[in-house]
JSON list of C-alpha atoms in Angstrom, two decimals:
[
{"chain": "A", "resi": 1, "resn": "MET", "atom": "CA", "xyz": [172.12, 27.94, 276.22]},
{"chain": "A", "resi": 2, "resn": "GLY", "atom": "CA", "xyz": [174.69, 30.24, 277.51]},
{"chain": "A", "resi": 3, "resn": "GLY", "atom": "CA", "xyz": [172.76, 31.85, 280.52]},
{"chain": "A", "resi": 4, "resn": "PRO", "atom": "CA", "xyz": [170.40, 34.24, 281.07]},
{"chain": "A", "resi": 5, "resn": "PHE", "atom": "CA", "xyz": [172.58, 37.21, 279.51]},
{"chain": "A", "resi": 6, "resn": "ALA", "atom": "CA", "xyz": [173.36, 35.12, 276.01]},
{"chain": "A", "resi": 7, "resn": "PRO", "atom": "CA", "xyz": [171.88, 36.88, 273.04]},
{"chain": "A", "resi": 8, "resn": "GLU", "atom": "CA", "xyz": [169.23, 35.37, 271.03]},
{"chain": "A", "resi": 9, "resn": "PRO", "atom": "CA", "xyz": [169.75, 35.49, 267.47]},
{"chain": "A", "resi": 10, "resn": "PHE", "atom": "CA", "xyz": [166.92, 37.48, 266.52]},
{"chain": "A", "resi": 11, "resn": "ASP", "atom": "CA", "xyz": [166.73, 40.04, 269.37]},
{"chain": "A", "resi": 12, "resn": "GLY", "atom": "CA", "xyz": [166.38, 43.68, 268.48]},
{"chain": "A", "resi": 13, "resn": "PHE", "atom": "CA", "xyz": [169.63, 45.42, 267.55]},
{"chain": "A", "resi": 14, "resn": "GLY", "atom": "CA", "xyz": [171.76, 42.32, 266.73]},
{"chain": "A", "resi": 15, "resn": "PHE", "atom": "CA", "xyz": [168.81, 41.17, 264.24]},
{"chain": "A", "resi": 16, "resn": "MET", "atom": "CA", "xyz": [168.78, 44.77, 263.01]},
{"chain": "A", "resi": 17, "resn": "PHE", "atom": "CA", "xyz": [172.30, 45.16, 262.55]},
{"chain": "A", "resi": 18, "resn": "SER", "atom": "CA", "xyz": [172.67, 41.74, 260.37]},
{"chain": "A", "resi": 19, "resn": "LEU", "atom": "CA", "xyz": [169.93, 42.76, 258.32]},
{"chain": "A", "resi": 20, "resn": "MET", "atom": "CA", "xyz": [171.25, 46.68, 257.60]},
{"chain": "A", "resi": 21, "resn": "SER", "atom": "CA", "xyz": [174.71, 44.56, 256.79]},
{"chain": "A", "resi": 22, "resn": "VAL", "atom": "CA", "xyz": [172.55, 42.63, 254.20]},
{"chain": "A", "resi": 23, "resn": "ILE", "atom": "CA", "xyz": [170.54, 45.53, 252.95]},
{"chain": "A", "resi": 24, "resn": "MET", "atom": "CA", "xyz": [173.07, 48.14, 252.58]},
{"chain": "A", "resi": 25, "resn": "PRO", "atom": "CA", "xyz": [175.45, 46.63, 250.06]},
{"chain": "A", "resi": 26, "resn": "ILE", "atom": "CA", "xyz": [172.49, 45.54, 247.98]},
{"chain": "A", "resi": 27, "resn": "GLY", "atom": "CA", "xyz": [170.89, 49.04, 248.01]},
{"chain": "A", "resi": 28, "resn": "PHE", "atom": "CA", "xyz": [174.25, 50.21, 247.02]},
{"chain": "A", "resi": 29, "resn": "ILE", "atom": "CA", "xyz": [174.60, 48.09, 244.24]},
{"chain": "A", "resi": 30, "resn": "VAL", "atom": "CA", "xyz": [171.30, 48.78, 242.87]},
{"chain": "A", "resi": 31, "resn": "PHE", "atom": "CA", "xyz": [171.98, 52.46, 242.99]},
{"chain": "A", "resi": 32, "resn": "LEU", "atom": "CA", "xyz": [175.50, 51.96, 241.68]},
{"chain": "A", "resi": 33, "resn": "ILE", "atom": "CA", "xyz": [173.65, 50.11, 238.31]},
{"chain": "A", "resi": 34, "resn": "LEU", "atom": "CA", "xyz": [170.86, 52.72, 238.04]},
{"chain": "A", "resi": 35, "resn": "PHE", "atom": "CA", "xyz": [173.47, 55.46, 238.00]},
{"chain": "A", "resi": 36, "resn": "ILE", "atom": "CA", "xyz": [175.70, 53.65, 235.36]},
{"chain": "A", "resi": 37, "resn": "ARG", "atom": "CA", "xyz": [172.40, 53.09, 233.04]},
{"chain": "A", "resi": 38, "resn": "ALA", "atom": "CA", "xyz": [171.83, 56.68, 233.39]},
{"chain": "A", "resi": 39, "resn": "ILE", "atom": "CA", "xyz": [175.01, 57.80, 232.31]},
{"chain": "A", "resi": 40, "resn": "ALA", "atom": "CA", "xyz": [175.35, 54.95, 229.82]},
{"chain": "A", "resi": 41, "resn": "GLY", "atom": "CA", "xyz": [172.01, 56.36, 228.18]},
{"chain": "A", "resi": 42, "resn": "ASN", "atom": "CA", "xyz": [173.39, 60.04, 228.20]},
{"chain": "A", "resi": 43, "resn": "VAL", "atom": "CA", "xyz": [176.55, 58.79, 226.47]},
{"chain": "A", "resi": 44, "resn": "ARG", "atom": "CA", "xyz": [174.66, 57.03, 223.95]},
{"chain": "A", "resi": 45, "resn": "ASN", "atom": "CA", "xyz": [172.15, 59.67, 222.93]},
{"chain": "A", "resi": 46, "resn": "ALA", "atom": "CA", "xyz": [174.90, 62.31, 223.01]},
{"chain": "A", "resi": 47, "resn": "ARG", "atom": "CA", "xyz": [177.00, 60.35, 220.63]},
{"chain": "A", "resi": 48, "resn": "ALA", "atom": "CA", "xyz": [174.05, 59.19, 218.17]},
{"chain": "A", "resi": 49, "resn": "PRO", "atom": "CA", "xyz": [173.82, 61.21, 214.79]},
{"chain": "A", "resi": 50, "resn": "ARG", "atom": "CA", "xyz": [171.17, 63.93, 214.37]},
{"chain": "A", "resi": 51, "resn": "GLN", "atom": "CA", "xyz": [168.34, 63.16, 211.86]},
{"chain": "A", "resi": 52, "resn": "THR", "atom": "CA", "xyz": [165.92, 65.55, 210.42]},
{"chain": "A", "resi": 53, "resn": "TRP", "atom": "CA", "xyz": [162.23, 64.36, 209.28]},
{"chain": "A", "resi": 54, "resn": "TYR", "atom": "CA", "xyz": [159.09, 65.83, 208.52]},
{"chain": "A", "resi": 55, "resn": "ALA", "atom": "CA", "xyz": [156.74, 65.02, 211.35]},
{"chain": "A", "resi": 56, "resn": "ARG", "atom": "CA", "xyz": [153.60, 66.06, 213.20]},
{"chain": "A", "resi": 57, "resn": "VAL", "atom": "CA", "xyz": [153.58, 66.52, 216.94]},
{"chain": "A", "resi": 58, "resn": "ALA", "atom": "CA", "xyz": [150.91, 64.19, 218.02]},
{"chain": "A", "resi": 59, "resn": "ALA", "atom": "CA", "xyz": [151.31, 64.36, 221.71]},
{"chain": "A", "resi": 60, "resn": "LYS", "atom": "CA", "xyz": [153.01, 65.91, 224.67]},
{"chain": "A", "resi": 61, "resn": "ARG", "atom": "CA", "xyz": [153.28, 64.81, 228.43]},
{"chain": "A", "resi": 62, "resn": "MET", "atom": "CA", "xyz": [155.42, 65.72, 231.33]},
{"chain": "A", "resi": 63, "resn": "GLU", "atom": "CA", "xyz": [156.85, 63.20, 234.01]},
{"chain": "A", "resi": 64, "resn": "VAL", "atom": "CA", "xyz": [157.07, 64.80, 237.53]},
{"chain": "A", "resi": 65, "resn": "TRP", "atom": "CA", "xyz": [159.77, 62.99, 239.98]},
{"chain": "A", "resi": 66, "resn": "GLY", "atom": "CA", "xyz": [160.74, 63.62, 243.55]},
{"chain": "A", "resi": 67, "resn": "ASP", "atom": "CA", "xyz": [157.65, 65.87, 244.93]},
{"chain": "A", "resi": 68, "resn": "HIS", "atom": "CA", "xyz": [157.90, 68.12, 241.92]},
{"chain": "A", "resi": 69, "resn": "SER", "atom": "CA", "xyz": [161.53, 68.67, 242.13]},
{"chain": "A", "resi": 70, "resn": "ARG", "atom": "CA", "xyz": [162.23, 67.27, 238.76]},
{"chain": "A", "resi": 71, "resn": "THR", "atom": "CA", "xyz": [159.84, 67.28, 235.55]},
{"chain": "A", "resi": 72, "resn": "HIS", "atom": "CA", "xyz": [160.77, 65.69, 232.35]},
{"chain": "A", "resi": 73, "resn": "TYR", "atom": "CA", "xyz": [158.85, 66.47, 229.10]},
{"chain": "A", "resi": 74, "resn": "TYR", "atom": "CA", "xyz": [158.11, 64.07, 226.15]},
{"chain": "A", "resi": 75, "resn": "ILE", "atom": "CA", "xyz": [157.06, 65.17, 222.89]},
{"chain": "A", "resi": 76, "resn": "THR", "atom": "CA", "xyz": [155.58, 62.45, 220.77]},
{"chain": "A", "resi": 77, "resn": "LEU", "atom": "CA", "xyz": [156.05, 62.75, 216.83]},
{"chain": "A", "resi": 78, "resn": "GLU", "atom": "CA", "xyz": [154.19, 60.88, 214.05]},
{"chain": "A", "resi": 79, "resn": "PHE", "atom": "CA", "xyz": [155.96, 60.81, 210.81]},
{"chain": "A", "resi": 80, "resn": "GLY", "atom": "CA", "xyz": [154.54, 60.25, 207.17]},
{"chain": "A", "resi": 81, "resn": "ASP", "atom": "CA", "xyz": [154.24, 56.75, 207.17]},
{"chain": "A", "resi": 82, "resn": "GLY", "atom": "CA", "xyz": [151.97, 56.61, 210.47]},
{"chain": "A", "resi": 83, "resn": "GLY", "atom": "CA", "xyz": [154.91, 55.37, 212.89]},
{"chain": "A", "resi": 84, "resn": "ARG", "atom": "CA", "xyz": [155.14, 57.29, 216.18]},
{"chain": "A", "resi": 85, "resn": "ARG", "atom": "CA", "xyz": [158.05, 57.97, 218.39]},
{"chain": "A", "resi": 86, "resn": "GLU", "atom": "CA", "xyz": [158.38, 59.56, 221.85]},
{"chain": "A", "resi": 87, "resn": "TYR", "atom": "CA", "xyz": [161.22, 61.83, 222.71]},
{"chain": "A", "resi": 88, "resn": "LEU", "atom": "CA", "xyz": [162.64, 63.43, 225.70]},
{"chain": "A", "resi": 89, "resn": "ASP", "atom": "CA", "xyz": [162.64, 67.08, 225.09]},
{"chain": "A", "resi": 90, "resn": "VAL", "atom": "CA", "xyz": [166.40, 68.38, 226.23]},
{"chain": "A", "resi": 91, "resn": "LYS", "atom": "CA", "xyz": [165.73, 71.69, 224.25]},
{"chain": "A", "resi": 92, "resn": "ASN", "atom": "CA", "xyz": [162.91, 73.64, 226.15]},
{"chain": "A", "resi": 93, "resn": "LEU", "atom": "CA", "xyz": [160.61, 72.94, 223.09]},
{"chain": "A", "resi": 94, "resn": "TYR", "atom": "CA", "xyz": [157.67, 71.75, 224.76]},
{"chain": "A", "resi": 95, "resn": "GLY", "atom": "CA", "xyz": [156.14, 74.89, 225.60]},
{"chain": "A", "resi": 96, "resn": "LEU", "atom": "CA", "xyz": [156.94, 76.35, 222.15]},
{"chain": "A", "resi": 97, "resn": "LEU", "atom": "CA", "xyz": [155.15, 73.45, 220.41]},
{"chain": "A", "resi": 98, "resn": "VAL", "atom": "CA", "xyz": [151.59, 72.37, 220.52]},
{"chain": "A", "resi": 99, "resn": "GLU", "atom": "CA", "xyz": [149.78, 69.09, 219.21]},
{"chain": "A", "resi": 100, "resn": "GLY", "atom": "CA", "xyz": [149.47, 69.28, 215.57]},
{"chain": "A", "resi": 101, "resn": "ASP", "atom": "CA", "xyz": [152.22, 71.21, 214.74]},
{"chain": "A", "resi": 102, "resn": "GLU", "atom": "CA", "xyz": [153.80, 70.29, 211.55]},
{"chain": "A", "resi": 103, "resn": "GLY", "atom": "CA", "xyz": [157.42, 70.46, 210.31]},
{"chain": "A", "resi": 104, "resn": "TYR", "atom": "CA", "xyz": [161.07, 69.42, 210.60]},
{"chain": "A", "resi": 105, "resn": "ALA", "atom": "CA", "xyz": [162.17, 67.72, 213.73]},
{"chain": "A", "resi": 106, "resn": "THR", "atom": "CA", "xyz": [165.80, 67.16, 214.41]},
{"chain": "A", "resi": 107, "resn": "VAL", "atom": "CA", "xyz": [166.40, 64.24, 216.86]},
{"chain": "A", "resi": 108, "resn": "GLN", "atom": "CA", "xyz": [169.36, 62.72, 218.47]},
{"chain": "A", "resi": 109, "resn": "GLY", "atom": "CA", "xyz": [168.99, 59.23, 219.72]},
{"chain": "A", "resi": 110, "resn": "ASP", "atom": "CA", "xyz": [166.03, 59.48, 222.25]},
{"chain": "A", "resi": 111, "resn": "TRP", "atom": "CA", "xyz": [166.23, 63.45, 222.34]},
{"chain": "A", "resi": 112, "resn": "ILE", "atom": "CA", "xyz": [164.49, 65.93, 220.39]},
{"chain": "A", "resi": 113, "resn": "VAL", "atom": "CA", "xyz": [166.77, 68.51, 219.76]},
{"chain": "A", "resi": 114, "resn": "ALA", "atom": "CA", "xyz": [165.06, 71.13, 216.98]},
{"chain": "A", "resi": 115, "resn": "PHE", "atom": "CA", "xyz": [161.55, 71.68, 215.55]},
{"chain": "A", "resi": 116, "resn": "GLU", "atom": "CA", "xyz": [161.07, 73.98, 212.73]},
{"chain": "A", "resi": 117, "resn": "ARG", "atom": "CA", "xyz": [157.38, 74.62, 211.69]},
{"chain": "A", "resi": 118, "resn": "HIS", "atom": "CA", "xyz": [156.78, 74.35, 207.99]},
{"chain": "A", "resi": 119, "resn": "PRO", "atom": "CA", "xyz": [153.13, 73.60, 207.43]},
{"chain": "A", "resi": 120, "resn": "ALA", "atom": "CA", "xyz": [153.28, 74.29, 203.63]},
{"chain": "A", "resi": 121, "resn": "ALA", "atom": "CA", "xyz": [156.38, 72.48, 203.18]},
{"chain": "A", "resi": 122, "resn": "ARG", "atom": "CA", "xyz": [154.95, 69.17, 203.64]},
{"chain": "A", "resi": 123, "resn": "PRO", "atom": "CA", "xyz": [156.41, 66.37, 201.39]},
{"chain": "A", "resi": 124, "resn": "HIS", "atom": "CA", "xyz": [153.31, 64.74, 199.18]},
{"chain": "A", "resi": 125, "resn": "HIS", "atom": "CA", "xyz": [155.02, 61.27, 199.22]},
{"chain": "A", "resi": 126, "resn": "GLY", "atom": "CA", "xyz": [151.73, 59.08, 199.32]},
{"chain": "A", "resi": 127, "resn": "ALA", "atom": "CA", "xyz": [149.20, 57.94, 202.03]},
{"chain": "A", "resi": 128, "resn": "GLY", "atom": "CA", "xyz": [149.72, 59.69, 205.68]},
{"chain": "A", "resi": 129, "resn": "TRP", "atom": "CA", "xyz": [148.34, 62.22, 207.34]}
]
């Protein structure tokens, strides 16, 4: 079309440059959305009221990210009505609790912020564990 030295639409460097000019903005937008969601989640949890319930530690798990550079610890609580909910451990309680521990758990949004063992203080409000 334009002679022997005219670039073709999909030749090496030109194609990669065009592709990167599309991929980079998309990647930046995705990163920005994920960053904003993480900040919004932390703000929501920090502003949530603290609530305390009698509960039993039903399960514990950890999630490792980024070649072991970041580990999140989760504690699942079971309440007297049989309901369960998993909370992110933000106060380093994971190593202090074992499955089956009973007591008063203080939660704030999706975070567990305190757990005080009281096996003898279990309320007797009908069926449950």
